[in-house]
Each structure stands twice: as C-alpha cells, then as structure tokens.
C-alpha cells in the first residue's frame, strides 16, 4: 500500500530535509528551530521560541492551515534547567504564537544537542487539517 503525500521543503537544509509532509488530513511538521531563513539565530531561548513558531506557521501556511490545526507538539531542549529558568518567557511566547492557551498535547524532552551548538530548542508538531 502506498500513501499519497505532499512534501514541503524550504530553508537552508531543504536539499536533505522536508519541513512538512502531508498525508491525508495529517501534516507532520519537522522539528523547527529558532533560526530564520538567512541562518540567523537569536541568543535567548524565548527569542528562539518565537522564531521556531514563525517557522511552524510558514509550514502550516503551505497547506492553508493555522496554529489552530496543531494537535500535538514536542519540545526538544538542550537544557531542561534553562527551560525552567525561562519558563514564563518561553511559554508566554508559545501562548502568543497560538493567540491563546494552546489546546494541544505537549511533550518536553531534554537532549544532548541540536544541529548547531547555538540552538537551544526545536519544536516538532502534528496538525490535523
């Protein structure tokens, strides 16, 4: 059995990684980091959260969807301690991205590192369209 899928590629790593894959009414969004299309990475975890959600919105826009379509997200953080220290700012940026208290499931996982040493978090999502 073969699934029909739409693949969305963008950004500096488009040649080897899809930003999103749509299968039926589900959009799987690759982990988005706090780096813009030009490769700029903000210094703080809260600023990186804002940029990661901007990247998520860009992938959602490819299929005419919005943050309201997100049903699940996974945060990968390089420091759980730093996340706790910045909890209000990080989750404030998250609520601002959704425009309300998010109505999604969420998992937060501490990891040893991400693609670049300056990156502090990555957000992976699943959206129902």
Short mmCIF file of N, CA and C in Angstrom, two decimals:
data_model
loop_
_atom_site.label_atom_id
_atom_site.label_comp_id
_atom_site.label_asym_id
_atom_site.label_seq_id
_atom_site.Cartn_x
_atom_site.Cartn_y
_atom_site.Cartn_z
N UNK A 1 0.84 -1.17 0.00
CA UNK A 1 0.00 0.00 0.00
C UNK A 1 0.89 1.24 0.00
N UNK A 2 0.58 2.18 -0.85
CA UNK A 2 1.34 3.42 -0.96
C UNK A 2 0.49 4.59 -0.51
N UNK A 3 1.08 5.44 0.33
CA UNK A 3 0.39 6.66 0.76
C UNK A 3 0.69 7.78 -0.20
N UNK A 4 -0.34 8.54 -0.53
CA UNK A 4 -0.14 9.75 -1.32
C UNK A 4 0.27 10.84 -0.34
N UNK A 5 1.37 11.53 -0.65
CA UNK A 5 1.83 12.56 0.27
C UNK A 5 2.34 13.78 -0.49
N UNK A 6 2.22 14.92 0.19
CA UNK A 6 2.76 16.18 -0.32
C UNK A 6 3.93 16.54 0.58
N UNK A 7 5.03 16.94 -0.02
CA UNK A 7 6.23 17.27 0.72
C UNK A 7 6.54 18.76 0.54
N UNK A 8 6.87 19.44 1.64
CA UNK A 8 7.19 20.87 1.62
C UNK A 8 8.62 21.05 2.09
N UNK A 9 9.43 21.69 1.24
CA UNK A 9 10.84 21.91 1.55
C UNK A 9 11.14 23.41 1.50
N UNK A 10 11.94 23.87 2.46
CA UNK A 10 12.38 25.26 2.45
C UNK A 10 13.56 25.40 3.41
N UNK A 11 14.16 26.56 3.40
CA UNK A 11 15.23 26.85 4.34
C UNK A 11 16.58 26.33 3.90
N UNK A 12 17.58 26.53 4.74
CA UNK A 12 18.96 26.19 4.37
C UNK A 12 19.22 24.69 4.22
N UNK A 13 18.34 23.83 4.73
CA UNK A 13 18.57 22.39 4.66
C UNK A 13 17.53 21.69 3.78
N UNK A 14 16.92 22.44 2.86
CA UNK A 14 15.85 21.91 2.01
C UNK A 14 16.30 20.74 1.14
N UNK A 15 17.59 20.68 0.83
CA UNK A 15 18.08 19.61 -0.05
C UNK A 15 18.04 18.23 0.60
N UNK A 16 18.04 18.18 1.92
CA UNK A 16 18.04 16.85 2.55
C UNK A 16 16.97 16.66 3.61
N UNK A 17 16.10 17.65 3.80
CA UNK A 17 15.09 17.51 4.85
C UNK A 17 13.82 18.24 4.46
N UNK A 18 12.68 17.59 4.61
CA UNK A 18 11.39 18.23 4.36
C UNK A 18 10.95 18.96 5.61
N UNK A 19 10.39 20.15 5.45
CA UNK A 19 9.85 20.90 6.58
C UNK A 19 8.49 20.34 7.01
N UNK A 20 7.78 19.76 6.06
CA UNK A 20 6.49 19.18 6.38
C UNK A 20 6.11 18.13 5.35
N UNK A 21 5.34 17.13 5.81
CA UNK A 21 4.82 16.11 4.92
C UNK A 21 3.35 15.93 5.25
N UNK A 22 2.51 16.09 4.23
CA UNK A 22 1.06 15.95 4.41
C UNK A 22 0.64 14.59 3.86
N UNK A 23 -0.01 13.82 4.72
CA UNK A 23 -0.56 12.53 4.33
C UNK A 23 -2.03 12.56 4.73
N UNK A 24 -2.91 12.55 3.74
CA UNK A 24 -4.35 12.66 4.03
C UNK A 24 -4.64 13.97 4.73
N UNK A 25 -5.28 13.89 5.87
CA UNK A 25 -5.64 15.10 6.61
C UNK A 25 -4.66 15.40 7.76
N UNK A 26 -3.48 14.79 7.71
CA UNK A 26 -2.48 15.00 8.75
C UNK A 26 -1.24 15.66 8.14
N UNK A 27 -0.74 16.70 8.81
CA UNK A 27 0.50 17.36 8.41
C UNK A 27 1.54 17.10 9.50
N UNK A 28 2.62 16.45 9.13
CA UNK A 28 3.73 16.19 10.04
C UNK A 28 4.77 17.28 9.80
N UNK A 29 5.06 18.08 10.82
CA UNK A 29 6.00 19.18 10.69
C UNK A 29 7.31 18.81 11.37
N UNK A 30 8.38 18.86 10.58
CA UNK A 30 9.71 18.57 11.12
C UNK A 30 10.02 19.53 12.26
N UNK A 31 10.92 19.11 13.11
CA UNK A 31 11.34 19.99 14.19
C UNK A 31 11.83 21.32 13.65
N UNK A 32 11.24 22.39 14.15
CA UNK A 32 11.60 23.74 13.72
C UNK A 32 12.42 24.39 14.83
N UNK A 33 13.51 25.00 14.42
CA UNK A 33 14.42 25.64 15.38
C UNK A 33 14.30 27.15 15.30
N UNK A 34 14.99 27.81 16.21
CA UNK A 34 14.96 29.27 16.26
C UNK A 34 15.95 29.91 15.31
N UNK A 35 15.93 29.50 14.05
CA UNK A 35 16.81 30.06 13.04
C UNK A 35 15.96 30.53 11.87
N UNK A 36 16.22 31.74 11.38
CA UNK A 36 15.44 32.23 10.24
C UNK A 36 16.05 31.72 8.94
N UNK A 37 15.40 32.05 7.82
CA UNK A 37 15.82 31.55 6.50
C UNK A 37 17.23 31.98 6.13
N UNK A 38 17.69 33.08 6.70
CA UNK A 38 19.04 33.58 6.41
C UNK A 38 20.09 32.92 7.30
N UNK A 39 19.67 32.09 8.25
CA UNK A 39 20.59 31.41 9.14
C UNK A 39 20.88 32.14 10.44
N UNK A 40 20.15 33.23 10.70
CA UNK A 40 20.33 33.99 11.93
C UNK A 40 19.67 33.28 13.11
N UNK A 41 20.39 33.20 14.23
CA UNK A 41 19.90 32.53 15.43
C UNK A 41 19.90 33.51 16.59
N UNK A 42 18.72 33.83 17.16
CA UNK A 42 18.68 34.73 18.32
C UNK A 42 19.40 34.10 19.53
N UNK A 43 19.79 34.95 20.47
CA UNK A 43 20.58 34.48 21.62
C UNK A 43 19.76 33.77 22.68
N UNK A 44 18.52 34.23 22.94
CA UNK A 44 17.78 33.68 24.09
C UNK A 44 16.83 32.56 23.68
N UNK A 45 16.50 31.74 24.66
CA UNK A 45 15.56 30.66 24.43
C UNK A 45 14.19 31.20 24.04
N UNK A 46 13.74 32.29 24.67
CA UNK A 46 12.43 32.87 24.34
C UNK A 46 12.41 33.38 22.91
N UNK A 47 13.49 34.06 22.48
CA UNK A 47 13.56 34.56 21.10
C UNK A 47 13.61 33.41 20.10
N UNK A 48 14.30 32.35 20.45
CA UNK A 48 14.34 31.18 19.58
C UNK A 48 12.97 30.52 19.50
N UNK A 49 12.22 30.56 20.59
CA UNK A 49 10.86 30.01 20.59
C UNK A 49 9.99 30.80 19.62
N UNK A 50 10.08 32.11 19.66
CA UNK A 50 9.31 32.97 18.74
C UNK A 50 9.64 32.61 17.30
N UNK A 51 10.93 32.48 16.98
CA UNK A 51 11.34 32.16 15.61
C UNK A 51 10.90 30.76 15.20
N UNK A 52 11.01 29.80 16.10
CA UNK A 52 10.58 28.43 15.78
C UNK A 52 9.10 28.41 15.42
N UNK A 53 8.27 29.14 16.19
CA UNK A 53 6.84 29.19 15.87
C UNK A 53 6.57 29.94 14.57
N UNK A 54 7.38 30.95 14.23
CA UNK A 54 7.24 31.62 12.94
C UNK A 54 7.51 30.61 11.81
N UNK A 55 8.50 29.77 12.01
CA UNK A 55 8.81 28.73 11.03
C UNK A 55 7.68 27.71 10.92
N UNK A 56 7.08 27.35 12.04
CA UNK A 56 5.94 26.42 12.04
C UNK A 56 4.78 27.03 11.28
N UNK A 57 4.48 28.31 11.54
CA UNK A 57 3.38 28.98 10.82
C UNK A 57 3.63 28.99 9.31
N UNK A 58 4.88 29.14 8.90
CA UNK A 58 5.21 29.14 7.47
C UNK A 58 4.91 27.77 6.84
N UNK A 59 5.20 26.70 7.54
CA UNK A 59 4.89 25.37 7.02
C UNK A 59 3.37 25.17 6.97
N UNK A 60 2.68 25.58 8.02
CA UNK A 60 1.21 25.48 8.04
C UNK A 60 0.59 26.25 6.88
N UNK A 61 1.15 27.41 6.57
CA UNK A 61 0.60 28.25 5.50
C UNK A 61 0.69 27.55 4.15
N UNK A 62 1.65 26.66 3.98
CA UNK A 62 1.79 25.91 2.72
C UNK A 62 0.53 25.12 2.39
N UNK A 63 -0.22 24.73 3.41
CA UNK A 63 -1.45 23.95 3.18
C UNK A 63 -2.69 24.72 3.59
N UNK A 64 -2.55 26.03 3.81
CA UNK A 64 -3.69 26.85 4.18
C UNK A 64 -4.17 26.61 5.60
N UNK A 65 -3.28 26.17 6.46
CA UNK A 65 -3.66 25.87 7.85
C UNK A 65 -3.11 26.95 8.78
N UNK A 66 -3.48 26.85 10.05
CA UNK A 66 -3.04 27.80 11.07
C UNK A 66 -2.64 27.04 12.33
N UNK A 67 -2.23 27.79 13.33
CA UNK A 67 -1.85 27.19 14.61
C UNK A 67 -3.03 26.43 15.23
N UNK A 68 -4.24 26.81 14.89
CA UNK A 68 -5.42 26.10 15.41
C UNK A 68 -5.46 24.65 14.96
N UNK A 69 -4.74 24.30 13.90
CA UNK A 69 -4.73 22.94 13.40
C UNK A 69 -3.76 22.03 14.14
N UNK A 70 -2.85 22.61 14.93
CA UNK A 70 -1.88 21.80 15.67
C UNK A 70 -2.61 21.00 16.75
N UNK A 71 -2.30 19.71 16.83
CA UNK A 71 -2.90 18.86 17.86
C UNK A 71 -1.86 18.27 18.81
N UNK A 72 -0.59 18.28 18.38
CA UNK A 72 0.47 17.69 19.20
C UNK A 72 1.77 18.41 18.91
N UNK A 73 2.57 18.63 19.95
CA UNK A 73 3.89 19.21 19.75
C UNK A 73 4.88 18.59 20.72
N UNK A 74 6.12 18.53 20.26
CA UNK A 74 7.21 18.02 21.08
C UNK A 74 8.30 19.08 21.11
N UNK A 75 8.67 19.49 22.30
CA UNK A 75 9.79 20.41 22.51
C UNK A 75 11.03 19.58 22.79
N UNK A 76 12.09 19.82 22.07
CA UNK A 76 13.40 19.23 22.35
C UNK A 76 14.26 20.38 22.84
N UNK A 77 14.76 20.30 24.06
CA UNK A 77 15.55 21.39 24.63
C UNK A 77 16.92 20.89 25.04
N UNK A 78 17.93 21.76 24.86
CA UNK A 78 19.29 21.37 25.21
C UNK A 78 19.56 21.52 26.70
N UNK A 79 18.68 22.24 27.40
CA UNK A 79 18.83 22.38 28.85
C UNK A 79 17.45 22.49 29.50
N UNK A 80 17.07 21.44 30.20
CA UNK A 80 15.79 21.49 30.92
C UNK A 80 15.87 22.56 32.01
N UNK A 81 17.04 22.70 32.62
CA UNK A 81 17.23 23.72 33.66
C UNK A 81 17.00 25.12 33.09
N UNK A 82 17.60 25.41 31.94
CA UNK A 82 17.41 26.73 31.32
C UNK A 82 15.94 26.94 30.93
N UNK A 83 15.29 25.88 30.51
CA UNK A 83 13.86 25.97 30.18
C UNK A 83 13.07 26.36 31.42
N UNK A 84 13.35 25.71 32.55
CA UNK A 84 12.66 26.05 33.80
C UNK A 84 12.95 27.48 34.23
N UNK A 85 14.18 27.91 34.06
CA UNK A 85 14.56 29.27 34.42
C UNK A 85 13.85 30.32 33.56
N UNK A 86 13.49 29.95 32.35
CA UNK A 86 12.85 30.86 31.40
C UNK A 86 11.43 30.44 31.07
N UNK A 87 10.83 29.66 31.95
CA UNK A 87 9.52 29.07 31.68
C UNK A 87 8.46 30.11 31.30
N UNK A 88 8.39 31.19 32.06
CA UNK A 88 7.38 32.21 31.78
C UNK A 88 7.58 32.82 30.40
N UNK A 89 8.80 33.14 30.04
CA UNK A 89 9.08 33.75 28.74
C UNK A 89 8.85 32.77 27.59
N UNK A 90 9.30 31.52 27.75
CA UNK A 90 9.15 30.52 26.70
C UNK A 90 7.69 30.18 26.49
N UNK A 91 6.98 29.89 27.58
CA UNK A 91 5.58 29.51 27.42
C UNK A 91 4.69 30.72 27.16
N UNK A 92 5.16 31.92 27.49
CA UNK A 92 4.46 33.13 27.09
C UNK A 92 4.56 33.31 25.58
N UNK A 93 5.74 33.04 25.01
CA UNK A 93 5.92 33.10 23.56
C UNK A 93 5.07 32.04 22.88
N UNK A 94 4.97 30.88 23.50
CA UNK A 94 4.13 29.79 22.97
C UNK A 94 2.68 30.22 22.94
N UNK A 95 2.17 30.76 24.05
CA UNK A 95 0.77 31.21 24.10
C UNK A 95 0.53 32.33 23.09
N UNK A 96 1.50 33.21 22.93
CA UNK A 96 1.37 34.30 21.94
C UNK A 96 1.30 33.73 20.52
N UNK A 97 2.08 32.70 20.24
CA UNK A 97 2.06 32.08 18.91
C UNK A 97 0.70 31.48 18.60
N UNK A 98 0.07 30.91 19.61
CA UNK A 98 -1.26 30.32 19.43
C UNK A 98 -2.37 31.35 19.55
N UNK A 99 -2.06 32.50 20.14
CA UNK A 99 -3.08 33.52 20.35
C UNK A 99 -3.98 33.21 21.53
N UNK A 100 -3.60 32.21 22.32
CA UNK A 100 -4.39 31.77 23.49
C UNK A 100 -3.59 30.67 24.19
N UNK A 101 -4.15 30.15 25.24
CA UNK A 101 -3.53 28.97 25.87
C UNK A 101 -3.69 27.82 24.87
N UNK A 102 -2.60 27.21 24.44
CA UNK A 102 -2.68 26.16 23.42
C UNK A 102 -3.53 24.97 23.87
N UNK A 103 -4.30 24.47 22.93
CA UNK A 103 -5.13 23.29 23.18
C UNK A 103 -4.53 22.12 22.42
N UNK A 104 -3.33 21.73 22.86
CA UNK A 104 -2.57 20.66 22.20
C UNK A 104 -1.94 19.77 23.26
N UNK A 105 -1.59 18.57 22.87
CA UNK A 105 -0.76 17.76 23.75
C UNK A 105 0.67 18.22 23.57
N UNK A 106 1.47 18.08 24.62
CA UNK A 106 2.86 18.52 24.51
C UNK A 106 3.76 17.61 25.31
N UNK A 107 4.93 17.35 24.73
CA UNK A 107 5.98 16.61 25.40
C UNK A 107 7.23 17.48 25.37
N UNK A 108 7.97 17.51 26.47
CA UNK A 108 9.22 18.25 26.54
C UNK A 108 10.32 17.25 26.86
N UNK A 109 11.35 17.21 26.01
CA UNK A 109 12.43 16.25 26.15
C UNK A 109 13.77 16.99 26.19
N UNK A 110 14.60 16.65 27.15
CA UNK A 110 15.95 17.18 27.20
C UNK A 110 16.85 16.36 26.30
N UNK A 111 17.66 17.04 25.48
CA UNK A 111 18.56 16.37 24.55
C UNK A 111 19.99 16.87 24.76
N UNK A 112 20.95 16.10 24.32
CA UNK A 112 22.36 16.47 24.48
C UNK A 112 22.77 17.61 23.56
N UNK A 113 22.11 17.74 22.43
CA UNK A 113 22.45 18.81 21.50
C UNK A 113 21.52 18.80 20.30
N UNK A 114 21.57 19.90 19.54
CA UNK A 114 20.80 20.03 18.31
C UNK A 114 21.78 20.24 17.15
N UNK A 115 21.28 20.56 15.98
CA UNK A 115 22.08 20.66 14.77
C UNK A 115 23.27 21.61 14.91
N UNK A 116 23.06 22.75 15.57
CA UNK A 116 24.12 23.73 15.79
C UNK A 116 24.22 24.03 17.28
N UNK A 117 25.41 24.30 17.79
CA UNK A 117 25.57 24.50 19.24
C UNK A 117 24.81 25.71 19.80
N UNK A 118 24.51 26.71 18.96
CA UNK A 118 23.78 27.90 19.43
C UNK A 118 22.29 27.63 19.65
N UNK A 119 21.79 26.56 19.05
CA UNK A 119 20.36 26.26 19.16
C UNK A 119 20.02 25.70 20.53
N UNK A 120 18.95 26.23 21.10
CA UNK A 120 18.52 25.84 22.44
C UNK A 120 17.28 24.96 22.44
N UNK A 121 16.48 25.03 21.36
CA UNK A 121 15.26 24.23 21.31
C UNK A 121 14.84 23.94 19.89
N UNK A 122 14.02 22.92 19.77
CA UNK A 122 13.43 22.51 18.50
C UNK A 122 12.00 22.12 18.82
N UNK A 123 11.06 22.51 17.95
CA UNK A 123 9.65 22.19 18.19
C UNK A 123 9.12 21.40 16.99
N UNK A 124 8.65 20.20 17.24
CA UNK A 124 8.10 19.31 16.23
C UNK A 124 6.60 19.22 16.46
N UNK A 125 5.81 19.30 15.37
CA UNK A 125 4.35 19.33 15.53
C UNK A 125 3.64 18.37 14.59
N UNK A 126 2.42 18.05 14.97
CA UNK A 126 1.49 17.33 14.11
C UNK A 126 0.22 18.16 14.04
N UNK A 127 -0.29 18.36 12.83
CA UNK A 127 -1.51 19.14 12.64
C UNK A 127 -2.57 18.29 11.96
N UNK A 128 -3.81 18.46 12.38
CA UNK A 128 -4.95 17.82 11.72
C UNK A 128 -5.62 18.88 10.86
N UNK A 129 -5.76 18.58 9.58
CA UNK A 129 -6.29 19.56 8.64
C UNK A 129 -7.77 19.35 8.36
#
